Amino acid sequence: MPFSDPLPQSLPTAAPSPSTPLGPFLDSALAWASWSTVMAFVGLIVLALLVAAPSGRVGADTQARVRTRLTAAAVAAGALAGPAALVGLAHDAAGGPGGGYDYPAAWAGLFDGSGGGFLSGLQVGLPMLGALLLIPVALRRAPAGRFHGALLWSGLTAGLTALGSARFPTQVRNGLGRTVFETVVWLAHLFGAAVWLGGLVGLLLLALPGAVAPADRGTFWAPTIRRFSLAATVCVAAITLSGLFLYWEHVDGPGQLLSTMYGRVLGVKILIFGSVLVLGAFNQFWLHPRVQALRTEGDAGRAAGVALRRFPIVVAAEVALVLLVLFVAPFLHGSARSQAYQAQQAQQAQQVGKARQTTLADAPPPKLPAKQASASTWAYGSAETAVVIAVMVIGYRCSGRLARRRAMAVAATTPTSHPLPTSTARNVPS
């Protein structure tokens, strides 16, 4: 997509100097609590579905502990997501900064017949409904059946709907096609972040002692990490492509990343996101091949042990960075394009004189109209999409080849002519 478009010159040429658009810290903290809980709820359920096959290859005790730990965490996240959304609505109903919380007004606004009330009701009610559906799965320690799978899919549907309702439009703006496309982009952005965050939280919980028995580590961890790597690769592609569109929509060139408050906050978000990608690459290209070697008989030595010890540390760092991204995101208000234009008009207003400035002191800051996509925009966007998908596919396939080569190298050096003593064989992961 093109990196810059010229600012129009036909809009009003005088406006007050724009204020700092960071917004109150409390508002961002409330938004962070709401986003992080519902995203963790969705991602934990997705991970529970992803590890269903690997957990089915291990012992019944490990299978039950894995399922119980993930679904119990999802129940907790869903139970917190609904109240967190209600607290944010109560704060908004009280009038914003310094207004406190008006819970009766917020509660009365749920499903009040308006489009906004319906979406607010979904945000509050669906996560708690999904958590309620998962309680039988979290409490039952018997092997999962079709009933458990149906409950997981029902809870996931409730979570995705609650997450998406925050970006469902209540009216058509800039045409039906543009509204639908923007909604799809936002849903890809949110769903990708949710699966990534919740999956990392779930992997961290499973890496803690007590979930996977030592004898089941090789059978469980290698396919589990590989499955999550595929899901994470898809999520990174979705976040990157949707982020590129949002960048094109709100920023006119890299210079606005430094000259506007929106751009500086976005720059911080991009830097943190890049740090998460670095840790993810380390996980996929260094840790995963060593964990894969656990599936090779006889490799229970130093390399595998180091990989398993470092894995939860890296995952914990990724979780912290993703949560930090979610905390920074609510500080993005407006757009860098409009803020740059407001600053330009404020400079021109200083030349008009104090009388003119006084007249316009109470006028709202001007905003630029939405960008219109041209043929070159679609060409750039198509090229970016192809490049991102190609990089993700190549990276995933290369990490898989590294894992297979390491496993083959370990197998070639593992002695097989002499069987292990019975007491030693019990300690070797299968």
mmCIF file with all atom_site columns, N, CA and C in Angstrom, residues 247-312:
data_model
loop_
_atom_site.group_PDB
_atom_site.id
_atom_site.type_symbol
_atom_site.label_atom_id
_atom_site.label_alt_id
_atom_site.label_comp_id
_atom_site.label_asym_id
_atom_site.label_entity_id
_atom_site.label_seq_id
_atom_site.pdbx_PDB_ins_code
_atom_site.Cartn_x
_atom_site.Cartn_y
_atom_site.Cartn_z
_atom_site.occupancy
_atom_site.B_iso_or_equiv
_atom_site.pdbx_formal_charge
_atom_site.auth_seq_id
_atom_site.auth_comp_id
_atom_site.auth_asym_id
_atom_site.auth_atom_id
_atom_site.pdbx_PDB_model_num
ATOM 1   N N  . TYR A 1 247 ? -2.363 0.684   9.289  1.00 0.00 ? 247 TYR A N  1
ATOM 2   C CA . TYR A 1 247 ? -1.313 1.696   9.145  1.00 0.00 ? 247 TYR A CA 1
ATOM 3   C C  . TYR A 1 247 ? -1.612 2.585   7.946  1.00 0.00 ? 247 TYR A C  1
ATOM 4   N N  . TRP A 1 248 ? -1.950 1.979   6.820  1.00 0.00 ? 248 TRP A N  1
ATOM 5   C CA . TRP A 1 248 ? -2.272 2.765   5.630  1.00 0.00 ? 248 TRP A CA 1
ATOM 6   C C  . TRP A 1 248 ? -3.465 3.677   5.889  1.00 0.00 ? 248 TRP A C  1
ATOM 7   N N  . GLU A 1 249 ? -4.421 3.195   6.655  1.00 0.00 ? 249 GLU A N  1
ATOM 8   C CA . GLU A 1 249 ? -5.641 3.957   6.884  1.00 0.00 ? 249 GLU A CA 1
ATOM 9   C C  . GLU A 1 249 ? -5.417 5.142   7.812  1.00 0.00 ? 249 GLU A C  1
ATOM 10  N N  . HIS A 1 250 ? -4.486 5.035   8.757  1.00 0.00 ? 250 HIS A N  1
ATOM 11  C CA . HIS A 1 250 ? -4.350 6.055   9.801  1.00 0.00 ? 250 HIS A CA 1
ATOM 12  C C  . HIS A 1 250 ? -3.042 6.844   9.753  1.00 0.00 ? 250 HIS A C  1
ATOM 13  N N  . VAL A 1 251 ? -2.074 6.427   8.967  1.00 0.00 ? 251 VAL A N  1
ATOM 14  C CA . VAL A 1 251 ? -0.761 7.077   8.959  1.00 0.00 ? 251 VAL A CA 1
ATOM 15  C C  . VAL A 1 251 ? -0.389 7.423   7.531  1.00 0.00 ? 251 VAL A C  1
ATOM 16  N N  . ASP A 1 252 ? 0.061  8.670   7.327  1.00 0.00 ? 252 ASP A N  1
ATOM 17  C CA . ASP A 1 252 ? 0.543  9.128   6.028  1.00 0.00 ? 252 ASP A CA 1
ATOM 18  C C  . ASP A 1 252 ? 2.062  9.172   6.033  1.00 0.00 ? 252 ASP A C  1
ATOM 19  N N  . GLY A 1 253 ? 2.690  8.029   5.967  1.00 0.00 ? 253 GLY A N  1
ATOM 20  C CA . GLY A 1 253 ? 4.141  8.000   5.862  1.00 0.00 ? 253 GLY A CA 1
ATOM 21  C C  . GLY A 1 253 ? 4.847  7.784   7.181  1.00 0.00 ? 253 GLY A C  1
ATOM 22  N N  . PRO A 1 254 ? 6.064  7.223   7.127  1.00 0.00 ? 254 PRO A N  1
ATOM 23  C CA . PRO A 1 254 ? 6.832  6.941   8.358  1.00 0.00 ? 254 PRO A CA 1
ATOM 24  C C  . PRO A 1 254 ? 7.134  8.176   9.183  1.00 0.00 ? 254 PRO A C  1
ATOM 25  N N  . GLY A 1 255 ? 7.194  9.364   8.558  1.00 0.00 ? 255 GLY A N  1
ATOM 26  C CA . GLY A 1 255 ? 7.498  10.572  9.308  1.00 0.00 ? 255 GLY A CA 1
ATOM 27  C C  . GLY A 1 255 ? 6.490  10.860  10.400 1.00 0.00 ? 255 GLY A C  1
ATOM 28  N N  . GLN A 1 256 ? 5.243  10.469  10.198 1.00 0.00 ? 256 GLN A N  1
ATOM 29  C CA . GLN A 1 256 ? 4.212  10.718  11.204 1.00 0.00 ? 256 GLN A CA 1
ATOM 30  C C  . GLN A 1 256 ? 4.347  9.794   12.413 1.00 0.00 ? 256 GLN A C  1
ATOM 31  N N  . LEU A 1 257 ? 5.192  8.761   12.333 1.00 0.00 ? 257 LEU A N  1
ATOM 32  C CA . LEU A 1 257 ? 5.462  7.935   13.495 1.00 0.00 ? 257 LEU A CA 1
ATOM 33  C C  . LEU A 1 257 ? 6.231  8.702   14.563 1.00 0.00 ? 257 LEU A C  1
ATOM 34  N N  . LEU A 1 258 ? 6.886  9.772   14.174 1.00 0.00 ? 258 LEU A N  1
ATOM 35  C CA . LEU A 1 258 ? 7.641  10.604  15.109 1.00 0.00 ? 258 LEU A CA 1
ATOM 36  C C  . LEU A 1 258 ? 6.991  11.965  15.348 1.00 0.00 ? 258 LEU A C  1
ATOM 37  N N  . SER A 1 259 ? 6.254  12.476  14.371 1.00 0.00 ? 259 SER A N  1
ATOM 38  C CA . SER A 1 259 ? 5.729  13.836  14.480 1.00 0.00 ? 259 SER A CA 1
ATOM 39  C C  . SER A 1 259 ? 4.366  13.920  15.158 1.00 0.00 ? 259 SER A C  1
ATOM 40  N N  . THR A 1 260 ? 3.672  12.798  15.344 1.00 0.00 ? 260 THR A N  1
ATOM 41  C CA . THR A 1 260 ? 2.351  12.809  15.971 1.00 0.00 ? 260 THR A CA 1
ATOM 42  C C  . THR A 1 260 ? 2.346  11.886  17.183 1.00 0.00 ? 260 THR A C  1
ATOM 43  N N  . MET A 1 261 ? 1.437  12.164  18.120 1.00 0.00 ? 261 MET A N  1
ATOM 44  C CA . MET A 1 261 ? 1.328  11.305  19.297 1.00 0.00 ? 261 MET A CA 1
ATOM 45  C C  . MET A 1 261 ? 0.817  9.921   18.909 1.00 0.00 ? 261 MET A C  1
ATOM 46  N N  . TYR A 1 262 ? -0.145 9.871   18.003 1.00 0.00 ? 262 TYR A N  1
ATOM 47  C CA . TYR A 1 262 ? -0.642 8.579   17.523 1.00 0.00 ? 262 TYR A CA 1
ATOM 48  C C  . TYR A 1 262 ? 0.509  7.771   16.939 1.00 0.00 ? 262 TYR A C  1
ATOM 49  N N  . GLY A 1 263 ? 1.329  8.413   16.124 1.00 0.00 ? 263 GLY A N  1
ATOM 50  C CA . GLY A 1 263 ? 2.439  7.712   15.496 1.00 0.00 ? 263 GLY A CA 1
ATOM 51  C C  . GLY A 1 263 ? 3.463  7.216   16.510 1.00 0.00 ? 263 GLY A C  1
ATOM 52  N N  . ARG A 1 264 ? 3.746  8.020   17.539 1.00 0.00 ? 264 ARG A N  1
ATOM 53  C CA . ARG A 1 264 ? 4.727  7.590   18.545 1.00 0.00 ? 264 ARG A CA 1
ATOM 54  C C  . ARG A 1 264 ? 4.200  6.392   19.340 1.00 0.00 ? 264 ARG A C  1
ATOM 55  N N  . VAL A 1 265 ? 2.910  6.431   19.702 1.00 0.00 ? 265 VAL A N  1
ATOM 56  C CA . VAL A 1 265 ? 2.334  5.282   20.416 1.00 0.00 ? 265 VAL A CA 1
ATOM 57  C C  . VAL A 1 265 ? 2.338  4.051   19.517 1.00 0.00 ? 265 VAL A C  1
ATOM 58  N N  . LEU A 1 266 ? 1.984  4.241   18.246 1.00 0.00 ? 266 LEU A N  1
ATOM 59  C CA . LEU A 1 266 ? 2.015  3.121   17.305 1.00 0.00 ? 266 LEU A CA 1
ATOM 60  C C  . LEU A 1 266 ? 3.431  2.588   17.138 1.00 0.00 ? 266 LEU A C  1
ATOM 61  N N  . GLY A 1 267 ? 4.413  3.486   17.121 1.00 0.00 ? 267 GLY A N  1
ATOM 62  C CA . GLY A 1 267 ? 5.801  3.048   17.017 1.00 0.00 ? 267 GLY A CA 1
ATOM 63  C C  . GLY A 1 267 ? 6.215  2.183   18.196 1.00 0.00 ? 267 GLY A C  1
ATOM 64  N N  . VAL A 1 268 ? 5.796  2.568   19.396 1.00 0.00 ? 268 VAL A N  1
ATOM 65  C CA . VAL A 1 268 ? 6.090  1.751   20.582 1.00 0.00 ? 268 VAL A CA 1
ATOM 66  C C  . VAL A 1 268 ? 5.427  0.386   20.456 1.00 0.00 ? 268 VAL A C  1
ATOM 67  N N  . LYS A 1 269 ? 4.199  0.370   19.986 1.00 0.00 ? 269 LYS A N  1
ATOM 68  C CA . LYS A 1 269 ? 3.485  -0.893  19.809 1.00 0.00 ? 269 LYS A CA 1
ATOM 69  C C  . LYS A 1 269 ? 4.194  -1.780  18.794 1.00 0.00 ? 269 LYS A C  1
ATOM 70  N N  . ILE A 1 270 ? 4.675  -1.192  17.707 1.00 0.00 ? 270 ILE A N  1
ATOM 71  C CA . ILE A 1 270 ? 5.381  -1.962  16.679 1.00 0.00 ? 270 ILE A CA 1
ATOM 72  C C  . ILE A 1 270 ? 6.682  -2.531  17.240 1.00 0.00 ? 270 ILE A C  1
ATOM 73  N N  . LEU A 1 271 ? 7.397  -1.756  18.030 1.00 0.00 ? 271 LEU A N  1
ATOM 74  C CA . LEU A 1 271 ? 8.654  -2.238  18.617 1.00 0.00 ? 271 LEU A CA 1
ATOM 75  C C  . LEU A 1 271 ? 8.401  -3.419  19.563 1.00 0.00 ? 271 LEU A C  1
ATOM 76  N N  . ILE A 1 272 ? 7.363  -3.325  20.364 1.00 0.00 ? 272 ILE A N  1
ATOM 77  C CA . ILE A 1 272 ? 7.057  -4.430  21.278 1.00 0.00 ? 272 ILE A CA 1
ATOM 78  C C  . ILE A 1 272 ? 6.637  -5.662  20.480 1.00 0.00 ? 272 ILE A C  1
ATOM 79  N N  . PHE A 1 273 ? 5.819  -5.450  19.467 1.00 0.00 ? 273 PHE A N  1
ATOM 80  C CA . PHE A 1 273 ? 5.393  -6.561  18.614 1.00 0.00 ? 273 PHE A CA 1
ATOM 81  C C  . PHE A 1 273 ? 6.589  -7.217  17.940 1.00 0.00 ? 273 PHE A C  1
ATOM 82  N N  . GLY A 1 274 ? 7.544  -6.410  17.501 1.00 0.00 ? 274 GLY A N  1
ATOM 83  C CA . GLY A 1 274 ? 8.758  -6.969  16.914 1.00 0.00 ? 274 GLY A CA 1
ATOM 84  C C  . GLY A 1 274 ? 9.548  -7.798  17.909 1.00 0.00 ? 274 GLY A C  1
ATOM 85  N N  . SER A 1 275 ? 9.579  -7.368  19.169 1.00 0.00 ? 275 SER A N  1
ATOM 86  C CA . SER A 1 275 ? 10.268 -8.146  20.201 1.00 0.00 ? 275 SER A CA 1
ATOM 87  C C  . SER A 1 275 ? 9.600  -9.505  20.407 1.00 0.00 ? 275 SER A C  1
ATOM 88  N N  . VAL A 1 276 ? 8.260  -9.514  20.344 1.00 0.00 ? 276 VAL A N  1
ATOM 89  C CA . VAL A 1 276 ? 7.551  -10.789 20.465 1.00 0.00 ? 276 VAL A CA 1
ATOM 90  C C  . VAL A 1 276 ? 7.899  -11.707 19.302 1.00 0.00 ? 276 VAL A C  1
ATOM 91  N N  . LEU A 1 277 ? 8.011  -11.140 18.099 1.00 0.00 ? 277 LEU A N  1
ATOM 92  C CA . LEU A 1 277 ? 8.378  -11.942 16.934 1.00 0.00 ? 277 LEU A CA 1
ATOM 93  C C  . LEU A 1 277 ? 9.773  -12.533 17.086 1.00 0.00 ? 277 LEU A C  1
ATOM 94  N N  . VAL A 1 278 ? 10.693 -11.762 17.654 1.00 0.00 ? 278 VAL A N  1
ATOM 95  C CA . VAL A 1 278 ? 12.051 -12.281 17.864 1.00 0.00 ? 278 VAL A CA 1
ATOM 96  C C  . VAL A 1 278 ? 12.026 -13.471 18.820 1.00 0.00 ? 278 VAL A C  1
ATOM 97  N N  . LEU A 1 279 ? 11.292 -13.338 19.918 1.00 0.00 ? 279 LEU A N  1
ATOM 98  C CA . LEU A 1 279 ? 11.187 -14.451 20.861 1.00 0.00 ? 279 LEU A CA 1
ATOM 99  C C  . LEU A 1 279 ? 10.484 -15.645 20.224 1.00 0.00 ? 279 LEU A C  1
ATOM 100 N N  . GLY A 1 280 ? 9.462  -15.379 19.415 1.00 0.00 ? 280 GLY A N  1
ATOM 101 C CA . GLY A 1 280 ? 8.785  -16.469 18.732 1.00 0.00 ? 280 GLY A CA 1
ATOM 102 C C  . GLY A 1 280 ? 9.696  -17.196 17.760 1.00 0.00 ? 280 GLY A C  1
ATOM 103 N N  . ALA A 1 281 ? 10.539 -16.429 17.059 1.00 0.00 ? 281 ALA A N  1
ATOM 104 C CA . ALA A 1 281 ? 11.497 -17.057 16.144 1.00 0.00 ? 281 ALA A CA 1
ATOM 105 C C  . ALA A 1 281 ? 12.508 -17.897 16.912 1.00 0.00 ? 281 ALA A C  1
ATOM 106 N N  . PHE A 1 282 ? 12.963 -17.393 18.055 1.00 0.00 ? 282 PHE A N  1
ATOM 107 C CA . PHE A 1 282 ? 13.885 -18.174 18.890 1.00 0.00 ? 282 PHE A CA 1
ATOM 108 C C  . PHE A 1 282 ? 13.214 -19.463 19.350 1.00 0.00 ? 282 PHE A C  1
ATOM 109 N N  . ASN A 1 283 ? 11.956 -19.367 19.722 1.00 0.00 ? 283 ASN A N  1
ATOM 110 C CA . ASN A 1 283 ? 11.210 -20.538 20.164 1.00 0.00 ? 283 ASN A CA 1
ATOM 111 C C  . ASN A 1 283 ? 11.070 -21.553 19.036 1.00 0.00 ? 283 ASN A C  1
ATOM 112 N N  . GLN A 1 284 ? 10.765 -21.057 17.831 1.00 0.00 ? 284 GLN A N  1
ATOM 113 C CA . GLN A 1 284 ? 10.481 -21.960 16.724 1.00 0.00 ? 284 GLN A CA 1
ATOM 114 C C  . GLN A 1 284 ? 11.735 -22.555 16.102 1.00 0.00 ? 284 GLN A C  1
ATOM 115 N N  . PHE A 1 285 ? 12.812 -21.784 16.035 1.00 0.00 ? 285 PHE A N  1
ATOM 116 C CA . PHE A 1 285 ? 14.001 -22.256 15.323 1.00 0.00 ? 285 PHE A CA 1
ATOM 117 C C  . PHE A 1 285 ? 15.072 -22.822 16.252 1.00 0.00 ? 285 PHE A C  1
ATOM 118 N N  . TRP A 1 286 ? 14.997 -22.557 17.569 1.00 0.00 ? 286 TRP A N  1
ATOM 119 C CA . TRP A 1 286 ? 16.018 -23.090 18.473 1.00 0.00 ? 286 TRP A CA 1
ATOM 120 C C  . TRP A 1 286 ? 15.422 -24.074 19.469 1.00 0.00 ? 286 TRP A C  1
ATOM 121 N N  . LEU A 1 287 ? 14.350 -23.659 20.166 1.00 0.00 ? 287 LEU A N  1
ATOM 122 C CA . LEU A 1 287 ? 13.795 -24.528 21.193 1.00 0.00 ? 287 LEU A CA 1
ATOM 123 C C  . LEU A 1 287 ? 13.030 -25.708 20.601 1.00 0.00 ? 287 LEU A C  1
ATOM 124 N N  . HIS A 1 288 ? 12.184 -25.424 19.609 1.00 0.00 ? 288 HIS A N  1
ATOM 125 C CA . HIS A 1 288 ? 11.354 -26.503 19.086 1.00 0.00 ? 288 HIS A CA 1
ATOM 126 C C  . HIS A 1 288 ? 12.164 -27.664 18.511 1.00 0.00 ? 288 HIS A C  1
ATOM 127 N N  . PRO A 1 289 ? 13.224 -27.439 17.727 1.00 0.00 ? 289 PRO A N  1
ATOM 128 C CA . PRO A 1 289 ? 13.997 -28.599 17.257 1.00 0.00 ? 289 PRO A CA 1
ATOM 129 C C  . PRO A 1 289 ? 14.573 -29.437 18.385 1.00 0.00 ? 289 PRO A C  1
ATOM 130 N N  . ARG A 1 290 ? 14.934 -28.822 19.498 1.00 0.00 ? 290 ARG A N  1
ATOM 131 C CA . ARG A 1 290 ? 15.491 -29.574 20.620 1.00 0.00 ? 290 ARG A CA 1
ATOM 132 C C  . ARG A 1 290 ? 14.397 -30.331 21.381 1.00 0.00 ? 290 ARG A C  1
ATOM 133 N N  . VAL A 1 291 ? 13.207 -29.730 21.477 1.00 0.00 ? 291 VAL A N  1
ATOM 134 C CA . VAL A 1 291 ? 12.096 -30.454 22.094 1.00 0.00 ? 291 VAL A CA 1
ATOM 135 C C  . VAL A 1 291 ? 11.660 -31.614 21.196 1.00 0.00 ? 291 VAL A C  1
ATOM 136 N N  . GLN A 1 292 ? 11.728 -31.396 19.884 1.00 0.00 ? 292 GLN A N  1
ATOM 137 C CA . GLN A 1 292 ? 11.380 -32.465 18.948 1.00 0.00 ? 292 GLN A CA 1
ATOM 138 C C  . GLN A 1 292 ? 12.271 -33.689 19.156 1.00 0.00 ? 292 GLN A C  1
ATOM 139 N N  . ALA A 1 293 ? 13.518 -33.459 19.554 1.00 0.00 ? 293 ALA A N  1
ATOM 140 C CA . ALA A 1 293 ? 14.437 -34.572 19.772 1.00 0.00 ? 293 ALA A CA 1
ATOM 141 C C  . ALA A 1 293 ? 14.015 -35.442 20.944 1.00 0.00 ? 293 ALA A C  1
ATOM 142 N N  . LEU A 1 294 ? 13.127 -34.925 21.795 1.00 0.00 ? 294 LEU A N  1
ATOM 143 C CA . LEU A 1 294 ? 12.635 -35.747 22.897 1.00 0.00 ? 294 LEU A CA 1
ATOM 144 C C  . LEU A 1 294 ? 11.890 -36.982 22.397 1.00 0.00 ? 294 LEU A C  1
ATOM 145 N N  . ARG A 1 295 ? 11.355 -36.904 21.176 1.00 0.00 ? 295 ARG A N  1
ATOM 146 C CA . ARG A 1 295 ? 10.618 -38.037 20.641 1.00 0.00 ? 295 ARG A CA 1
ATOM 147 C C  . ARG A 1 295 ? 11.549 -39.162 20.194 1.00 0.00 ? 295 ARG A C  1
ATOM 148 N N  . THR A 1 296 ? 12.864 -38.840 20.100 1.00 0.00 ? 296 THR A N  1
ATOM 149 C CA . THR A 1 296 ? 13.836 -39.837 19.687 1.00 0.00 ? 296 THR A CA 1
ATOM 150 C C  . THR A 1 296 ? 14.321 -40.597 20.902 1.00 0.00 ? 296 THR A C  1
ATOM 151 N N  . GLU A 1 297 ? 14.229 -41.876 20.849 1.00 0.00 ? 297 GLU A N  1
ATOM 152 C CA . GLU A 1 297 ? 14.587 -42.698 22.005 1.00 0.00 ? 297 GLU A CA 1
ATOM 153 C C  . GLU A 1 297 ? 16.045 -42.476 22.378 1.00 0.00 ? 297 GLU A C  1
ATOM 154 N N  . GLY A 1 298 ? 16.264 -42.263 23.644 1.00 0.00 ? 298 GLY A N  1
ATOM 155 C CA . GLY A 1 298 ? 17.618 -42.110 24.158 1.00 0.00 ? 298 GLY A CA 1
ATOM 156 C C  . GLY A 1 298 ? 18.051 -40.683 24.337 1.00 0.00 ? 298 GLY A C  1
ATOM 157 N N  . ASP A 1 299 ? 17.316 -39.687 23.802 1.00 0.00 ? 299 ASP A N  1
ATOM 158 C CA . ASP A 1 299 ? 17.736 -38.297 23.949 1.00 0.00 ? 299 ASP A CA 1
ATOM 159 C C  . ASP A 1 299 ? 17.015 -37.675 25.137 1.00 0.00 ? 299 ASP A C  1
ATOM 160 N N  . ALA A 1 300 ? 17.445 -38.044 26.292 1.00 0.00 ? 300 ALA A N  1
ATOM 161 C CA . ALA A 1 300 ? 16.894 -37.441 27.507 1.00 0.00 ? 300 ALA A CA 1
ATOM 162 C C  . ALA A 1 300 ? 17.998 -36.709 28.244 1.00 0.00 ? 300 ALA A C  1
ATOM 163 N N  . GLY A 1 301 ? 18.983 -36.271 27.495 1.00 0.00 ? 301 GLY A N  1
ATOM 164 C CA . GLY A 1 301 ? 20.163 -35.696 28.107 1.00 0.00 ? 301 GLY A CA 1
ATOM 165 C C  . GLY A 1 301 ? 20.098 -34.198 28.249 1.00 0.00 ? 301 GLY A C  1
ATOM 166 N N  . ARG A 1 302 ? 21.277 -33.602 28.181 1.00 0.00 ? 302 ARG A N  1
ATOM 167 C CA . ARG A 1 302 ? 21.436 -32.194 28.542 1.00 0.00 ? 302 ARG A CA 1
ATOM 168 C C  . ARG A 1 302 ? 20.677 -31.269 27.584 1.00 0.00 ? 302 ARG A C  1
ATOM 169 N N  . ALA A 1 303 ? 20.779 -31.508 26.267 1.00 0.00 ? 303 ALA A N  1
ATOM 170 C CA . ALA A 1 303 ? 20.158 -30.594 25.306 1.00 0.00 ? 303 ALA A CA 1
ATOM 171 C C  . ALA A 1 303 ? 18.644 -30.520 25.493 1.00 0.00 ? 303 ALA A C  1
ATOM 172 N N  . ALA A 1 304 ? 18.014 -31.695 25.626 1.00 0.00 ? 304 ALA A N  1
ATOM 173 C CA . ALA A 1 304 ? 16.564 -31.697 25.812 1.00 0.00 ? 304 ALA A CA 1
ATOM 174 C C  . ALA A 1 304 ? 16.179 -31.062 27.140 1.00 0.00 ? 304 ALA A C  1
ATOM 175 N N  . GLY A 1 305 ? 16.970 -31.347 28.180 1.00 0.00 ? 305 GLY A N  1
ATOM 176 C CA . GLY A 1 305 ? 16.663 -30.761 29.482 1.00 0.00 ? 305 GLY A CA 1
ATOM 177 C C  . GLY A 1 305 ? 16.767 -29.251 29.471 1.00 0.00 ? 305 GLY A C  1
ATOM 178 N N  . VAL A 1 306 ? 17.804 -28.716 28.819 1.00 0.00 ? 306 VAL A N  1
ATOM 179 C CA . VAL A 1 306 ? 17.956 -27.264 28.712 1.00 0.00 ? 306 VAL A CA 1
ATOM 180 C C  . VAL A 1 306 ? 16.797 -26.657 27.943 1.00 0.00 ? 306 VAL A C  1
ATOM 181 N N  . ALA A 1 307 ? 16.371 -27.319 26.859 1.00 0.00 ? 307 ALA A N  1
ATOM 182 C CA . ALA A 1 307 ? 15.261 -26.801 26.065 1.00 0.00 ? 307 ALA A CA 1
ATOM 183 C C  . ALA A 1 307 ? 13.983 -26.727 26.881 1.00 0.00 ? 307 ALA A C  1
ATOM 184 N N  . LEU A 1 308 ? 13.702 -27.778 27.645 1.00 0.00 ? 308 LEU A N  1
ATOM 185 C CA . LEU A 1 308 ? 12.482 -27.783 28.440 1.00 0.00 ? 308 LEU A CA 1
ATOM 186 C C  . LEU A 1 308 ? 12.529 -26.766 29.571 1.00 0.00 ? 308 LEU A C  1
ATOM 187 N N  . ARG A 1 309 ? 13.719 -26.511 30.110 1.00 0.00 ? 309 ARG A N  1
ATOM 188 C CA . ARG A 1 309 ? 13.821 -25.505 31.172 1.00 0.00 ? 309 ARG A CA 1
ATOM 189 C C  . ARG A 1 309 ? 13.676 -24.096 30.618 1.00 0.00 ? 309 ARG A C  1
ATOM 190 N N  . ARG A 1 310 ? 14.183 -23.854 29.426 1.00 0.00 ? 310 ARG A N  1
ATOM 191 C CA . ARG A 1 310 ? 14.109 -22.513 28.845 1.00 0.00 ? 310 ARG A CA 1
ATOM 192 C C  . ARG A 1 310 ? 12.759 -22.228 28.208 1.00 0.00 ? 310 ARG A C  1
ATOM 193 N N  . PHE A 1 311 ? 12.050 -23.262 27.827 1.00 0.00 ? 311 PHE A N  1
ATOM 194 C CA . PHE A 1 311 ? 10.779 -23.065 27.128 1.00 0.00 ? 311 PHE A CA 1
ATOM 195 C C  . PHE A 1 311 ? 9.796  -22.222 27.945 1.00 0.00 ? 311 PHE A C  1
ATOM 196 N N  . PRO A 1 312 ? 9.500  -22.526 29.211 1.00 0.00 ? 312 PRO A N  1
ATOM 197 C CA . PRO A 1 312 ? 8.551  -21.681 29.954 1.00 0.00 ? 312 PRO A CA 1
ATOM 198 C C  . PRO A 1 312 ? 9.054  -20.261 30.165 1.00 0.00 ? 312 PRO A C  1
#
